[in-house]
Amino acid sequence: MVTKEKIVYGRDVFYVTSHSELLHDSSRIAEVRKNIQCGDMLIVKNVFDKKIIEQIKKYLTNVGQNSLPSYRNIEVGCPNFHRVNIWDKRSYVQACFHQFVFFPWNQDIFNLFDLVKEVYHVKNLISELPKNKFLSSEPEDGCIARLAFQFYPRGTGAMNKHCDPLDYHQLTVPILVMSKKGEDFVKGGVYVEKTDGEKIILDDIADVGDVIYFNAQTPHGVELIDPGYEIDWTSFQGRWMLLFAVNKLFNNNQIGNSVDLEI
Ligand SMILES: [Fe+2]
């Protein structure tokens, strides 16, 4: 067990060229687990093809432009949905973004959970769990895998600095980079705050298609995307990412909530 004193968030960043390097090597997984427990970050390069990422963004843009957003609690069998969150006071972490959510008990046209299964396998193994945990159509231990695509519009998209729960369900919440800084947006992006207070903007050190792993307790957030830019939610110009989450069900009181560090 790693003691709190030994954790230095954002201590180091290391790169791996593919998930298969880790999936079949239990000693490598144990090494990565130790690093992430201590506050290091892992970037796996080119996990997803840019073409499929573009197709998914186009599809979600269409859904977002042509259907009404709404919110659902995470309950067994709930539909996939999308929601707009404009600094909604009911959220545990204050943020401004458009989110698209998928659950393993629903089928979708990209067969998303099959497409991304290697990421969940690595996430679970790093967290000392069986690789397929939380991926079936039934919840396990009061939790379920949940894919959350997040879109941050230019001029207004942001999320407060926060930390996510670290418990029996996860050690890390991997992120897929889906937008290119310098092309899709210019300023801001997802960041982690190191123990010494320095911010590392992950969009500056990773590329579209890369998956980033860090300790869920690392203070992190999204710095305002392109401040001053004219806001237009309908244009879907801005920054996309995907979170490979495992979430507790609505009625599970065993696991804590994310903590906003700015309020
Ligand atoms: Fe988070």
mmCIF file of C-alpha atoms and ligand atoms in Angstrom:
data_model
loop_
_atom_site.group_PDB
_atom_site.id
_atom_site.type_symbol
_atom_site.label_atom_id
_atom_site.label_comp_id
_atom_site.label_asym_id
_atom_site.label_seq_id
_atom_site.Cartn_x
_atom_site.Cartn_y
_atom_site.Cartn_z
ATOM 1 C CA MET A 1 0.000 0.000 0.000
ATOM 2 C CA VAL A 2 1.372 3.418 -0.965
ATOM 3 C CA THR A 3 1.281 5.944 1.836
ATOM 4 C CA LYS A 4 -0.030 9.468 1.227
ATOM 5 C CA GLU A 5 3.467 10.927 1.894
ATOM 6 C CA LYS A 6 4.919 9.159 -1.119
ATOM 7 C CA ILE A 7 2.376 10.518 -3.619
ATOM 8 C CA VAL A 8 3.655 13.349 -5.803
ATOM 9 C CA TYR A 9 0.966 14.193 -8.360
ATOM 10 C CA GLY A 10 2.295 14.811 -11.849
ATOM 11 C CA ARG A 11 5.699 13.450 -10.783
ATOM 12 C CA ASP A 12 6.588 12.024 -14.177
ATOM 13 C CA VAL A 13 5.042 11.226 -17.568
ATOM 14 C CA PHE A 14 5.923 8.043 -19.374
ATOM 15 C CA TYR A 15 4.904 6.808 -22.802
ATOM 16 C CA VAL A 16 3.955 3.385 -24.155
ATOM 17 C CA THR A 17 3.452 2.576 -27.843
ATOM 18 C CA SER A 18 0.530 0.141 -27.470
ATOM 19 C CA HIS A 19 -1.836 -1.431 -24.944
ATOM 20 C CA SER A 20 -0.715 -4.922 -25.945
ATOM 21 C CA GLU A 21 2.684 -4.132 -24.396
ATOM 22 C CA LEU A 22 0.862 -4.042 -21.062
ATOM 23 C CA LEU A 23 -2.015 -6.471 -21.478
ATOM 24 C CA HIS A 24 0.128 -9.579 -21.663
ATOM 25 C CA ASP A 25 2.764 -8.582 -19.163
ATOM 26 C CA SER A 26 1.626 -8.722 -15.544
ATOM 27 C CA SER A 27 4.941 -7.378 -14.226
ATOM 28 C CA ARG A 28 4.611 -4.299 -16.477
ATOM 29 C CA ILE A 29 1.054 -3.790 -15.217
ATOM 30 C CA ALA A 30 2.284 -4.012 -11.612
ATOM 31 C CA GLU A 31 4.979 -1.454 -12.411
ATOM 32 C CA VAL A 32 2.459 0.941 -14.035
ATOM 33 C CA ARG A 33 0.109 0.494 -11.065
ATOM 34 C CA LYS A 34 2.867 1.486 -8.675
ATOM 35 C CA ASN A 35 3.779 4.508 -10.796
ATOM 36 C CA ILE A 36 0.171 5.711 -11.012
ATOM 37 C CA GLN A 37 -0.322 5.171 -7.271
ATOM 38 C CA CYS A 38 2.696 7.428 -6.752
ATOM 39 C CA GLY A 39 1.249 10.162 -9.023
ATOM 40 C CA ASP A 40 2.883 9.476 -12.404
ATOM 41 C CA MET A 41 1.015 9.663 -15.707
ATOM 42 C CA LEU A 42 0.993 7.188 -18.578
ATOM 43 C CA ILE A 43 0.308 8.102 -22.220
ATOM 44 C CA VAL A 44 -0.453 5.260 -24.641
ATOM 45 C CA LYS A 45 0.163 6.507 -28.184
ATOM 46 C CA ASN A 46 -2.165 6.164 -31.209
ATOM 47 C CA VAL A 47 -4.737 3.890 -29.591
ATOM 48 C CA PHE A 48 -7.529 4.959 -31.938
ATOM 49 C CA ASP A 49 -7.442 5.856 -35.601
ATOM 50 C CA LYS A 50 -8.127 9.534 -36.343
ATOM 51 C CA LYS A 51 -10.728 8.474 -38.937
ATOM 52 C CA ILE A 52 -12.979 6.658 -36.441
ATOM 53 C CA ILE A 53 -12.629 9.562 -33.995
ATOM 54 C CA GLU A 54 -13.825 11.951 -36.733
ATOM 55 C CA GLN A 55 -16.789 9.650 -37.530
ATOM 56 C CA ILE A 56 -17.834 9.516 -33.881
ATOM 57 C CA LYS A 57 -17.528 13.307 -33.490
ATOM 58 C CA LYS A 58 -19.642 13.831 -36.604
ATOM 59 C CA TYR A 59 -22.303 11.438 -35.281
ATOM 60 C CA LEU A 60 -22.404 13.044 -31.825
ATOM 61 C CA THR A 61 -22.540 16.520 -33.384
ATOM 62 C CA ASN A 62 -25.602 15.433 -35.349
ATOM 63 C CA VAL A 63 -27.229 13.997 -32.227
ATOM 64 C CA GLY A 64 -26.409 17.161 -30.287
ATOM 65 C CA GLN A 65 -27.725 19.483 -32.982
ATOM 66 C CA ASN A 66 -30.941 17.587 -33.645
ATOM 67 C CA SER A 67 -32.282 16.274 -30.346
ATOM 68 C CA LEU A 68 -33.121 17.786 -26.970
ATOM 69 C CA PRO A 69 -30.605 17.358 -24.163
ATOM 70 C CA SER A 70 -31.782 15.849 -20.865
ATOM 71 C CA TYR A 71 -30.313 14.364 -17.695
ATOM 72 C CA ARG A 72 -30.642 10.837 -16.286
ATOM 73 C CA ASN A 73 -29.485 9.327 -13.017
ATOM 74 C CA ILE A 74 -27.227 6.301 -13.419
ATOM 75 C CA GLU A 75 -29.734 3.508 -12.829
ATOM 76 C CA VAL A 76 -29.826 -0.035 -14.194
ATOM 77 C CA GLY A 77 -31.049 -0.024 -17.801
ATOM 78 C CA CYS A 78 -31.123 3.759 -18.209
ATOM 79 C CA PRO A 79 -30.845 4.951 -21.822
ATOM 80 C CA ASN A 80 -27.799 6.518 -23.398
ATOM 81 C CA PHE A 81 -28.330 10.275 -23.311
ATOM 82 C CA HIS A 82 -26.771 13.671 -23.836
ATOM 83 C CA ARG A 83 -26.923 16.676 -21.550
ATOM 84 C CA VAL A 84 -25.863 20.308 -21.564
ATOM 85 C CA ASN A 85 -24.285 21.456 -18.306
ATOM 86 C CA ILE A 86 -23.868 25.240 -17.995
ATOM 87 C CA TRP A 87 -22.355 25.615 -14.523
ATOM 88 C CA ASP A 88 -25.240 23.533 -13.122
ATOM 89 C CA LYS A 89 -25.252 24.000 -9.337
ATOM 90 C CA ARG A 90 -26.559 20.426 -8.871
ATOM 91 C CA SER A 91 -23.303 18.926 -10.190
ATOM 92 C CA TYR A 92 -20.579 17.844 -7.760
ATOM 93 C CA VAL A 93 -18.018 19.566 -9.988
ATOM 94 C CA GLN A 94 -18.891 22.893 -11.615
ATOM 95 C CA ALA A 95 -18.396 22.836 -15.380
ATOM 96 C CA CYS A 96 -19.633 24.097 -18.734
ATOM 97 C CA PHE A 97 -19.819 21.422 -21.436
ATOM 98 C CA HIS A 98 -22.008 19.118 -23.524
ATOM 99 C CA GLN A 99 -21.799 15.444 -22.565
ATOM 100 C CA PHE A 100 -22.827 12.251 -24.408
ATOM 101 C CA VAL A 101 -23.142 9.139 -22.253
ATOM 102 C CA PHE A 102 -23.162 5.424 -23.197
ATOM 103 C CA PHE A 103 -23.765 2.309 -21.049
ATOM 104 C CA PRO A 104 -22.923 -1.352 -21.760
ATOM 105 C CA TRP A 105 -26.584 -2.433 -21.422
ATOM 106 C CA ASN A 106 -27.516 -0.397 -24.543
ATOM 107 C CA GLN A 107 -26.334 -1.221 -28.048
ATOM 108 C CA ASP A 108 -25.061 1.592 -30.294
ATOM 109 C CA ILE A 109 -24.085 1.928 -33.927
ATOM 110 C CA PHE A 110 -20.322 2.025 -33.246
ATOM 111 C CA ASN A 111 -20.389 -0.980 -30.872
ATOM 112 C CA LEU A 112 -18.426 1.370 -28.633
ATOM 113 C CA PHE A 113 -17.702 -0.924 -25.693
ATOM 114 C CA ASP A 114 -16.219 -3.493 -28.048
ATOM 115 C CA LEU A 115 -14.172 -0.778 -29.784
ATOM 116 C CA VAL A 116 -12.680 0.473 -26.512
ATOM 117 C CA LYS A 117 -12.442 -2.766 -24.529
ATOM 118 C CA GLU A 118 -8.617 -2.789 -24.389
ATOM 119 C CA VAL A 119 -8.628 0.540 -22.559
ATOM 120 C CA TYR A 120 -11.012 -0.846 -19.924
ATOM 121 C CA HIS A 121 -8.918 -4.018 -19.686
ATOM 122 C CA VAL A 122 -5.791 -1.988 -18.918
ATOM 123 C CA LYS A 123 -7.700 0.338 -16.558
ATOM 124 C CA ASN A 124 -9.074 -2.672 -14.651
ATOM 125 C CA LEU A 125 -5.743 -4.508 -14.485
ATOM 126 C CA ILE A 126 -4.002 -1.338 -13.249
ATOM 127 C CA SER A 127 -6.747 -1.098 -10.600
ATOM 128 C CA GLU A 128 -6.116 -4.753 -9.580
ATOM 129 C CA LEU A 129 -9.456 -5.936 -10.949
ATOM 130 C CA PRO A 130 -10.393 -8.694 -13.445
ATOM 131 C CA LYS A 131 -10.016 -7.219 -16.919
ATOM 132 C CA ASN A 132 -13.708 -7.499 -17.876
ATOM 133 C CA LYS A 133 -15.046 -6.060 -14.621
ATOM 134 C CA PHE A 134 -18.031 -3.654 -15.028
ATOM 135 C CA LEU A 135 -18.256 -4.298 -18.799
ATOM 136 C CA SER A 136 -21.186 -6.727 -18.884
ATOM 137 C CA SER A 137 -24.796 -5.613 -19.263
ATOM 138 C CA GLU A 138 -25.360 -6.104 -15.503
ATOM 139 C CA PRO A 139 -23.781 -3.867 -12.829
ATOM 140 C CA GLU A 140 -21.123 -5.432 -10.588
ATOM 141 C CA ASP A 141 -20.589 -4.356 -6.965
ATOM 142 C CA GLY A 142 -22.968 -1.429 -7.523
ATOM 143 C CA CYS A 143 -20.940 0.000 -10.438
ATOM 144 C CA ILE A 144 -21.023 0.039 -14.247
ATOM 145 C CA ALA A 145 -18.695 1.147 -17.050
ATOM 146 C CA ARG A 146 -19.801 4.423 -18.622
ATOM 147 C CA LEU A 147 -18.373 6.145 -21.686
ATOM 148 C CA ALA A 148 -18.673 9.922 -21.416
ATOM 149 C CA PHE A 149 -17.820 12.016 -24.464
ATOM 150 C CA GLN A 150 -17.374 15.629 -23.445
ATOM 151 C CA PHE A 151 -17.499 18.617 -25.765
ATOM 152 C CA TYR A 152 -16.162 22.001 -24.541
ATOM 153 C CA PRO A 153 -17.274 24.869 -26.824
ATOM 154 C CA ARG A 154 -14.781 27.602 -27.736
ATOM 155 C CA GLY A 155 -15.298 30.708 -25.616
ATOM 156 C CA THR A 156 -17.087 28.974 -22.715
ATOM 157 C CA GLY A 157 -16.134 25.282 -22.224
ATOM 158 C CA ALA A 158 -14.359 24.630 -18.903
ATOM 159 C CA MET A 159 -14.392 22.465 -15.774
ATOM 160 C CA ASN A 160 -13.316 23.369 -12.257
ATOM 161 C CA LYS A 161 -10.283 21.736 -10.718
ATOM 162 C CA HIS A 162 -11.396 18.585 -8.894
ATOM 163 C CA CYS A 163 -10.416 15.082 -7.867
ATOM 164 C CA ASP A 164 -12.344 11.906 -8.616
ATOM 165 C CA PRO A 165 -13.087 9.059 -6.178
ATOM 166 C CA LEU A 166 -10.438 6.391 -5.817
ATOM 167 C CA ASP A 167 -12.018 3.242 -4.369
ATOM 168 C CA TYR A 168 -12.548 -0.454 -5.047
ATOM 169 C CA HIS A 169 -13.848 0.384 -8.554
ATOM 170 C CA GLN A 170 -10.848 2.283 -9.984
ATOM 171 C CA LEU A 171 -7.405 3.792 -9.546
ATOM 172 C CA THR A 172 -7.460 5.803 -12.747
ATOM 173 C CA VAL A 173 -9.962 7.394 -15.181
ATOM 174 C CA PRO A 174 -8.355 7.206 -18.644
ATOM 175 C CA ILE A 175 -8.969 10.032 -21.146
ATOM 176 C CA LEU A 176 -8.929 9.854 -24.946
ATOM 177 C CA VAL A 177 -7.674 12.996 -26.711
ATOM 178 C CA MET A 178 -10.134 13.733 -29.569
ATOM 179 C CA SER A 179 -9.244 17.302 -30.617
ATOM 180 C CA LYS A 180 -6.023 18.890 -31.780
ATOM 181 C CA LYS A 181 -4.793 21.934 -29.888
ATOM 182 C CA GLY A 182 -3.638 24.574 -32.370
ATOM 183 C CA GLU A 183 -6.241 23.459 -34.946
ATOM 184 C CA ASP A 184 -9.606 22.760 -33.259
ATOM 185 C CA PHE A 185 -8.907 25.248 -30.465
ATOM 186 C CA VAL A 186 -5.973 27.411 -29.470
ATOM 187 C CA LYS A 187 -6.001 28.077 -25.732
ATOM 188 C CA GLY A 188 -6.815 26.019 -22.620
ATOM 189 C CA GLY A 189 -7.450 22.295 -22.363
ATOM 190 C CA VAL A 190 -7.464 19.483 -19.855
ATOM 191 C CA TYR A 191 -4.774 19.826 -17.192
ATOM 192 C CA VAL A 192 -3.406 18.148 -14.111
ATOM 193 C CA GLU A 193 -1.968 20.147 -11.237
ATOM 194 C CA LYS A 194 1.305 18.858 -9.913
ATOM 195 C CA THR A 195 1.962 18.711 -6.179
ATOM 196 C CA ASP A 196 4.284 21.721 -6.590
ATOM 197 C CA GLY A 197 1.367 23.718 -8.103
ATOM 198 C CA GLU A 198 2.568 23.684 -11.725
ATOM 199 C CA LYS A 199 -0.143 22.944 -14.317
ATOM 200 C CA ILE A 200 0.503 20.436 -17.083
ATOM 201 C CA ILE A 201 -1.919 20.932 -20.008
ATOM 202 C CA LEU A 202 -2.286 17.401 -21.322
ATOM 203 C CA ASP A 203 -3.398 18.602 -24.764
ATOM 204 C CA ASP A 204 0.110 20.068 -25.124
ATOM 205 C CA ILE A 205 1.847 16.740 -24.534
ATOM 206 C CA ALA A 206 -0.567 14.261 -26.181
ATOM 207 C CA ASP A 207 -2.098 13.939 -29.637
ATOM 208 C CA VAL A 208 -5.483 12.917 -31.089
ATOM 209 C CA GLY A 209 -5.896 9.162 -30.568
ATOM 210 C CA ASP A 210 -3.677 8.975 -27.460
ATOM 211 C CA VAL A 211 -5.047 7.660 -24.152
ATOM 212 C CA ILE A 212 -3.846 9.254 -20.896
ATOM 213 C CA TYR A 213 -3.911 7.528 -17.489
ATOM 214 C CA PHE A 214 -3.412 9.284 -14.156
ATOM 215 C CA ASN A 215 -4.331 8.748 -10.518
ATOM 216 C CA ALA A 216 -8.019 9.715 -10.069
ATOM 217 C CA GLN A 217 -7.071 11.756 -6.994
ATOM 218 C CA THR A 218 -4.726 14.016 -8.995
ATOM 219 C CA PRO A 219 -6.205 17.545 -9.022
ATOM 220 C CA HIS A 220 -7.336 18.132 -12.610
ATOM 221 C CA GLY A 221 -9.776 20.197 -14.657
ATOM 222 C CA VAL A 222 -10.358 21.870 -18.014
ATOM 223 C CA GLU A 223 -8.947 25.358 -18.499
ATOM 224 C CA LEU A 224 -11.316 27.661 -20.411
ATOM 225 C CA ILE A 225 -11.215 26.836 -24.116
ATOM 226 C CA ASP A 226 -10.373 29.904 -26.222
ATOM 227 C CA PRO A 227 -11.395 32.767 -23.913
ATOM 228 C CA GLY A 228 -13.035 35.659 -25.751
ATOM 229 C CA TYR A 229 -14.131 33.530 -28.710
ATOM 230 C CA GLU A 230 -17.755 34.105 -29.811
ATOM 231 C CA ILE A 231 -19.872 31.412 -28.139
ATOM 232 C CA ASP A 232 -21.955 29.196 -30.439
ATOM 233 C CA TRP A 233 -23.076 25.877 -28.930
ATOM 234 C CA THR A 234 -24.628 24.798 -32.248
ATOM 235 C CA SER A 235 -21.396 24.960 -34.261
ATOM 236 C CA PHE A 236 -19.608 22.283 -32.198
ATOM 237 C CA GLN A 237 -16.322 24.115 -32.566
ATOM 238 C CA GLY A 238 -14.097 23.381 -29.619
ATOM 239 C CA ARG A 239 -12.554 20.525 -27.729
ATOM 240 C CA TRP A 240 -13.734 16.895 -27.500
ATOM 241 C CA MET A 241 -12.535 14.153 -25.203
ATOM 242 C CA LEU A 242 -13.723 10.764 -24.013
ATOM 243 C CA LEU A 243 -13.646 9.524 -20.423
ATOM 244 C CA PHE A 244 -13.449 5.778 -19.812
ATOM 245 C CA ALA A 245 -15.362 5.933 -16.555
ATOM 246 C CA VAL A 246 -16.662 3.387 -14.078
ATOM 247 C CA ASN A 247 -19.452 4.933 -12.057
ATOM 248 C CA LYS A 248 -21.397 3.950 -8.999
ATOM 249 C CA LEU A 249 -25.117 3.487 -9.476
ATOM 250 C CA PHE A 250 -27.392 6.229 -8.115
ATOM 251 C CA ASN A 251 -28.249 4.215 -4.980
ATOM 252 C CA ASN A 252 -24.651 3.159 -4.147
ATOM 253 C CA ASN A 253 -23.535 5.051 -1.034
ATOM 254 C CA GLN A 254 -20.297 3.120 -0.551
ATOM 255 C CA ILE A 255 -18.208 5.247 -2.909
ATOM 256 C CA GLY A 256 -17.655 8.982 -2.476
ATOM 257 C CA ASN A 257 -18.283 11.701 -5.052
ATOM 258 C CA SER A 258 -15.917 13.818 -7.098
ATOM 259 C CA VAL A 259 -14.758 16.850 -5.106
ATOM 260 C CA ASP A 260 -14.701 20.356 -6.598
ATOM 261 C CA LEU A 261 -11.496 22.050 -5.381
ATOM 262 C CA GLU A 262 -12.606 25.551 -6.431
ATOM 263 C CA ILE A 263 -15.759 25.998 -4.339
HETATM 264 FE FE FE B 1 -12.264 14.129 -13.464
#
